[in-house]
Short mmCIF file of C-alpha atoms in Angstrom, two decimals:
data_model
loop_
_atom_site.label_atom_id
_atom_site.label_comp_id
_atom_site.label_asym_id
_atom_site.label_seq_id
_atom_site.Cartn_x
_atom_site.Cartn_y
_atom_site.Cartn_z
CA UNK A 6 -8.66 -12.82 -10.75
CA UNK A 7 -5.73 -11.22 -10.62
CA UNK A 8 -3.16 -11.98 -7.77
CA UNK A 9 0.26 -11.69 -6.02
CA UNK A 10 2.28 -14.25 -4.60
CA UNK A 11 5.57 -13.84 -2.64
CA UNK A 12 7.75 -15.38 -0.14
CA UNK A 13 7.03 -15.64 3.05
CA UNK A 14 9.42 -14.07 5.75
CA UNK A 15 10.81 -13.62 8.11
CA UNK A 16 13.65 -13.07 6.39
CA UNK A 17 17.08 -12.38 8.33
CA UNK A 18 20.46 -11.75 7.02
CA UNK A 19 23.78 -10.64 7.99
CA UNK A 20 24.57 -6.76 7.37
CA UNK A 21 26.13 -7.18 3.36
CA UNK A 22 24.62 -10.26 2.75
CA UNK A 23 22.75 -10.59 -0.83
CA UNK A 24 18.99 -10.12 -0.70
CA UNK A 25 15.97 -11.75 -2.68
CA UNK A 26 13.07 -11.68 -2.12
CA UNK A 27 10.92 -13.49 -4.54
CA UNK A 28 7.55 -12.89 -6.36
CA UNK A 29 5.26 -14.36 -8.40
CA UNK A 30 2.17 -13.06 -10.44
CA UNK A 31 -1.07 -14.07 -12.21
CA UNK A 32 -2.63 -11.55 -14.13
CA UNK A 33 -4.81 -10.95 -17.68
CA UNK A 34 -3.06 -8.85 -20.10
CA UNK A 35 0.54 -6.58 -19.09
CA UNK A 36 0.33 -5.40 -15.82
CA UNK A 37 2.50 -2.82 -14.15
CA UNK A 38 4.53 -3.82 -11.41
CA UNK A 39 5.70 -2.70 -8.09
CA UNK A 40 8.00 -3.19 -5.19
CA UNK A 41 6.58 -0.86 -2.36
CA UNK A 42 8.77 -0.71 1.30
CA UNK A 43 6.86 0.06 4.83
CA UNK A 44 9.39 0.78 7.82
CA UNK A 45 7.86 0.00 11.08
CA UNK A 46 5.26 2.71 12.16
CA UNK A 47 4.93 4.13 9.04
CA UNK A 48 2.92 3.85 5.17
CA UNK A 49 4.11 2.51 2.44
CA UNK A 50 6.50 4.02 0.07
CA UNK A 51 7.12 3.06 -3.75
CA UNK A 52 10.09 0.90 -3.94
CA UNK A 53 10.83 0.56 -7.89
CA UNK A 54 8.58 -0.02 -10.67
CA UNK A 55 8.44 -1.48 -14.15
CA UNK A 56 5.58 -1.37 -16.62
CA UNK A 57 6.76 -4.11 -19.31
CA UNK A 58 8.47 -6.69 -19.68
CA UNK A 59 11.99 -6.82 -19.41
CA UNK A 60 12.05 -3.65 -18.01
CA UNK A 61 14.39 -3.11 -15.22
CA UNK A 62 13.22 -0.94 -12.28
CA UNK A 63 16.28 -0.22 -9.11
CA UNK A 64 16.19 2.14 -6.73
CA UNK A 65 18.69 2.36 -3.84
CA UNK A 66 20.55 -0.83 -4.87
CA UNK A 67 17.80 -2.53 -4.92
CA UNK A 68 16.54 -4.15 -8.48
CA UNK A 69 13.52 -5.88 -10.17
CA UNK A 70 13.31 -7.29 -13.45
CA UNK A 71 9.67 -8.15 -15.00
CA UNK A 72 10.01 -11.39 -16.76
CA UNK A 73 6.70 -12.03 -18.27
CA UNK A 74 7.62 -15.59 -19.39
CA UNK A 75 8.04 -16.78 -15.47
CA UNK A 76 5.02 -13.67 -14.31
CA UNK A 77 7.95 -13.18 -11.66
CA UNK A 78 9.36 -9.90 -10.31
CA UNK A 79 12.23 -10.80 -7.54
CA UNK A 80 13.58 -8.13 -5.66
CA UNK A 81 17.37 -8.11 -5.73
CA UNK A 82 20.36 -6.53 -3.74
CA UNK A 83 23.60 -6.93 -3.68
CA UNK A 84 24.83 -6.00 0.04
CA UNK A 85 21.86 -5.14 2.57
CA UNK A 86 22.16 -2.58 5.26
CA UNK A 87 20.86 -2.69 8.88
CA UNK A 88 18.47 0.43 8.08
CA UNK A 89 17.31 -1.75 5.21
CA UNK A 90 14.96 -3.61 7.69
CA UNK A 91 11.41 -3.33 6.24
CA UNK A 92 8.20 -5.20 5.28
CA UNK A 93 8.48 -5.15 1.21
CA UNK A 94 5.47 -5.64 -0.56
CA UNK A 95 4.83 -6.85 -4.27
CA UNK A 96 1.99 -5.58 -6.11
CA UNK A 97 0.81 -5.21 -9.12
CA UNK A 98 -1.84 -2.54 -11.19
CA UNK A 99 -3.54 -3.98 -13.26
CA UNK A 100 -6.48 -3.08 -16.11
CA UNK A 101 -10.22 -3.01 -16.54
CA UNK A 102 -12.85 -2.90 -13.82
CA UNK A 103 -10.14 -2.47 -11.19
CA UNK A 104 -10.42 0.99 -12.46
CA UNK A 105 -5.96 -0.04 -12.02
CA UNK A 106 -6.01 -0.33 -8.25
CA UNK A 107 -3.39 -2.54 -6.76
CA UNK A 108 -3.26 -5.47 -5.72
CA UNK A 109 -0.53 -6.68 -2.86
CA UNK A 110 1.13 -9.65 -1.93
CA UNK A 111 1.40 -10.58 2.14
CA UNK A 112 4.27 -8.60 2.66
CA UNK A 113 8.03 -9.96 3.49
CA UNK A 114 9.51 -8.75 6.44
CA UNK A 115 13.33 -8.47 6.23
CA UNK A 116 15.35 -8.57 9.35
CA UNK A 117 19.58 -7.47 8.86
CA UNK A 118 21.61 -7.85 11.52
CA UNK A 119 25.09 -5.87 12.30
CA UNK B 5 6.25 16.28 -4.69
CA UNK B 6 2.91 14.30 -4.15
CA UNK B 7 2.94 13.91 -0.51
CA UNK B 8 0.16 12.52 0.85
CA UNK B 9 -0.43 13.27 4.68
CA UNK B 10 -3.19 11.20 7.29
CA UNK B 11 -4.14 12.97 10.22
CA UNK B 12 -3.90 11.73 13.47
CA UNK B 13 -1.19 9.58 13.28
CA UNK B 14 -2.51 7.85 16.15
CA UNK B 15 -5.83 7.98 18.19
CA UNK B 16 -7.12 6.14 21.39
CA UNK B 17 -10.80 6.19 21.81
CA UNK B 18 -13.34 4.38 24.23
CA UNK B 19 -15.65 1.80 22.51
CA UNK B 20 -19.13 3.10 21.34
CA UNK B 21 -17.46 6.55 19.74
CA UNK B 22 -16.86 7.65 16.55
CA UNK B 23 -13.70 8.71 15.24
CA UNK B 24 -12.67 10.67 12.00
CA UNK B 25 -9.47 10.18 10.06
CA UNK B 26 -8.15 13.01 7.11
CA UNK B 27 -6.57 12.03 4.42
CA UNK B 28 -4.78 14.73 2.26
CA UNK B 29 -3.31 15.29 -0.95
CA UNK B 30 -0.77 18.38 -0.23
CA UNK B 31 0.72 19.06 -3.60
CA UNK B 32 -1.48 17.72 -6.64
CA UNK B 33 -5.45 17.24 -6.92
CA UNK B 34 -6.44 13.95 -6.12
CA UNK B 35 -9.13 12.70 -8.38
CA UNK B 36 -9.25 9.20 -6.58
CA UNK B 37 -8.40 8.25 -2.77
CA UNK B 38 -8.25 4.70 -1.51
CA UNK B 39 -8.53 3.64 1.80
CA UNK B 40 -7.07 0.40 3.44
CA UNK B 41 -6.96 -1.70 6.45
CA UNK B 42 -3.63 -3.74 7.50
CA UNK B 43 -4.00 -5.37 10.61
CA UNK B 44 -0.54 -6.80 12.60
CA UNK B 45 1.88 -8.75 10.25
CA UNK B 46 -0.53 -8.38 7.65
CA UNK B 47 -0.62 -7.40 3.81
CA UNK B 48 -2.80 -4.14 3.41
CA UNK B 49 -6.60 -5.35 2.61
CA UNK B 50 -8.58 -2.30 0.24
CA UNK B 51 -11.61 -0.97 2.00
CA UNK B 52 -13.03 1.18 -0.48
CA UNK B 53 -12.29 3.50 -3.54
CA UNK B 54 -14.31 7.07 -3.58
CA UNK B 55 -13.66 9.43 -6.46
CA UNK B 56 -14.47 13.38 -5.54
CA UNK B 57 -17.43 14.32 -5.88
CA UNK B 58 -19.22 11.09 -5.70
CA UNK B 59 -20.21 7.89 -3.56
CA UNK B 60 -17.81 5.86 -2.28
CA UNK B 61 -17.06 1.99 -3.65
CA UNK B 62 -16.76 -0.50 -1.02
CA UNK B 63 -15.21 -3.76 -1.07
CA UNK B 64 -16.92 -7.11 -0.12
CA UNK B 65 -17.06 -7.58 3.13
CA UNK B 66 -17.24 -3.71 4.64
CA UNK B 67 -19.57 -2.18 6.47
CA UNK B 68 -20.64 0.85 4.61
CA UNK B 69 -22.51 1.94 7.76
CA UNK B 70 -20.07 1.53 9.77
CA UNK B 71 -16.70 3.38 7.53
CA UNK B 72 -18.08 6.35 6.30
CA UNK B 73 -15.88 7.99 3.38
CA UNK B 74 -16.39 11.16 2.25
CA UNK B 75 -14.17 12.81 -0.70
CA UNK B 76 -15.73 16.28 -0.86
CA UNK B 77 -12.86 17.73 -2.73
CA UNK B 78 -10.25 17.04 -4.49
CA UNK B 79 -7.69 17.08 -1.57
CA UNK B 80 -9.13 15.91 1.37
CA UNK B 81 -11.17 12.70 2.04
CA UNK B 82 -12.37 11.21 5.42
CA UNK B 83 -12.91 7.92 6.87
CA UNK B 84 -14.81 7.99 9.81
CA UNK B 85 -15.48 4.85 11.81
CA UNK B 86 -19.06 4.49 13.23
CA UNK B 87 -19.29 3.09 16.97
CA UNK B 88 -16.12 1.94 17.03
CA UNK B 89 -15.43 -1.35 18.61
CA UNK B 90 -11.64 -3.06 19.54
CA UNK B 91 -11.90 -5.62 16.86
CA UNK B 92 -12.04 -2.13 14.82
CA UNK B 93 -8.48 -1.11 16.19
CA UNK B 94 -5.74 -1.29 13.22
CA UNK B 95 -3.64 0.68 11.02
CA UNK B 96 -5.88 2.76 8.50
CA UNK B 97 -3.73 3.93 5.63
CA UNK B 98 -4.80 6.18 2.69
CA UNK B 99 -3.69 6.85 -0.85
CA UNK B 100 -4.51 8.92 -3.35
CA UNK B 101 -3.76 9.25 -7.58
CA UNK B 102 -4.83 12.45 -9.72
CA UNK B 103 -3.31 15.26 -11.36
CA UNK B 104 0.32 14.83 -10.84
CA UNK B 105 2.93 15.15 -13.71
CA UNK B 106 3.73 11.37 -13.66
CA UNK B 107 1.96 8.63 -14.12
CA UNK B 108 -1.72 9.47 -13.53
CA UNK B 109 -2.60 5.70 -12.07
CA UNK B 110 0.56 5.96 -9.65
CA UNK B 111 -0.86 5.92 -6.48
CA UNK B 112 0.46 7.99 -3.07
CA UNK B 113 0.74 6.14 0.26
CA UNK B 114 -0.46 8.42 3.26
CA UNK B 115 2.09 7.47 6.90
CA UNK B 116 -1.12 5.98 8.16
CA UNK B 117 -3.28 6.45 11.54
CA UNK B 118 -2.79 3.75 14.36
CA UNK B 119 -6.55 3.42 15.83
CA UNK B 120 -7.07 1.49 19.25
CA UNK B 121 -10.53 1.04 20.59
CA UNK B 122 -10.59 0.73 24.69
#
């Protein structure tokens, strides 16, 4: 079935430092996919996006590029911030009998320091 | 738009109650509402799926008796757990798709309800 696989944190870095965050995918047919962010305490709220490949989705600095030849989506940024400490979560929608529910990876939690 | 809101945001109840969560979709009509489990450090793990109007679907592995879902219209759906035990205390979290002017699969994340069972 379809799945979601991405890097496992913690991940710490120094306030500017360049963030990624990696992802991989195994899916039947084009899937959408998703970068979601959860800040502690709270739900999760939709990151970026893209819906085929090549396709570019940013948001906030932060970018995603669906490469369908390497079914990866890394998350990208170029100088993190302190209130950019989150759990970020890959996931992808697929097609079918899933009725396009999504399906997560583990979650990376990202740690940056002052 | 499409805010999704969960209500309480946190609950403490003694083991052996019941307790009732509200999900709801404040701007748009939510034709679908998922509800999920994510317990500490944790990716989010889908519970079940219910559509308004009808029955929820559970995933393998939950206790229908147990987390009742009702979706009796299209902007409010419940989750209520059933003789709740600790093991049952985690963070709930709801999300709903429908009639929205975007993408009509995009789903809405809910802030989510902190349950702990005493």
């Amino acid at each position: 079935g379809d799945s979601v696989t991405q890097m496992e944190g913690p991940v710490t870095l120094s306030e500017e430092a360049f963030l990624t965050i990696n992802c991989t995918y195994t899916a039947t047919g084009y899937p959408s996919l998703f970068w979601y962010v959860q800040y502690p305490g709270e739900g999760l709220q939709l990151l970026l996006k893209a819906t085929k490949a090549d396709d570019k989705g940013s948001n906030k600095g932060f970018e995603a590029t669906y490469r369908k030849e390497t079914t990866s989506f890394h998350l990208e940024k170029g100088s993190v911030q302190v209130s950019d400490s989150a759990v970020y979560f890959c996931a992808l929608r697929g097609y079918g009998g899933s009725q396009g529910n999504l399906i997560f990876g583990k979650g990376t939690k990202l740690s940056v320091k002052p | 738009g499409a805010v999704v809101s969960q209500h309480p945001s946190r609950v403490i109840c003694k083991s052996g109650t019941s307790v009732k969560i509200e999900c709801r979709s404040l701007d748009f009509q939510a034709t679908t509402m998922f509800w999920y489990r994510q317990f500490p450090k944790q990716s989010l793990m889908l519970m079940a799926t219910s559509n308004e109007g009808s029955k929820a679907t559970y995933e393998q592995g939950v206790e229908k008796d147990k987390f009742l879902i009702n979706h009796a219209s299209l902007t409010l759906s419940t989750l209520t757990v059933t003789s709740a035990h600790p093991e049952d205390s985690s963070f709930y979290i709801c999300s709903a798709r429908g009639l929205t002017s975007g993408d009509p699969y995009e789903q809405y994340f809910g802030p989510g309800t902190r349950l702990t069972v005493t």
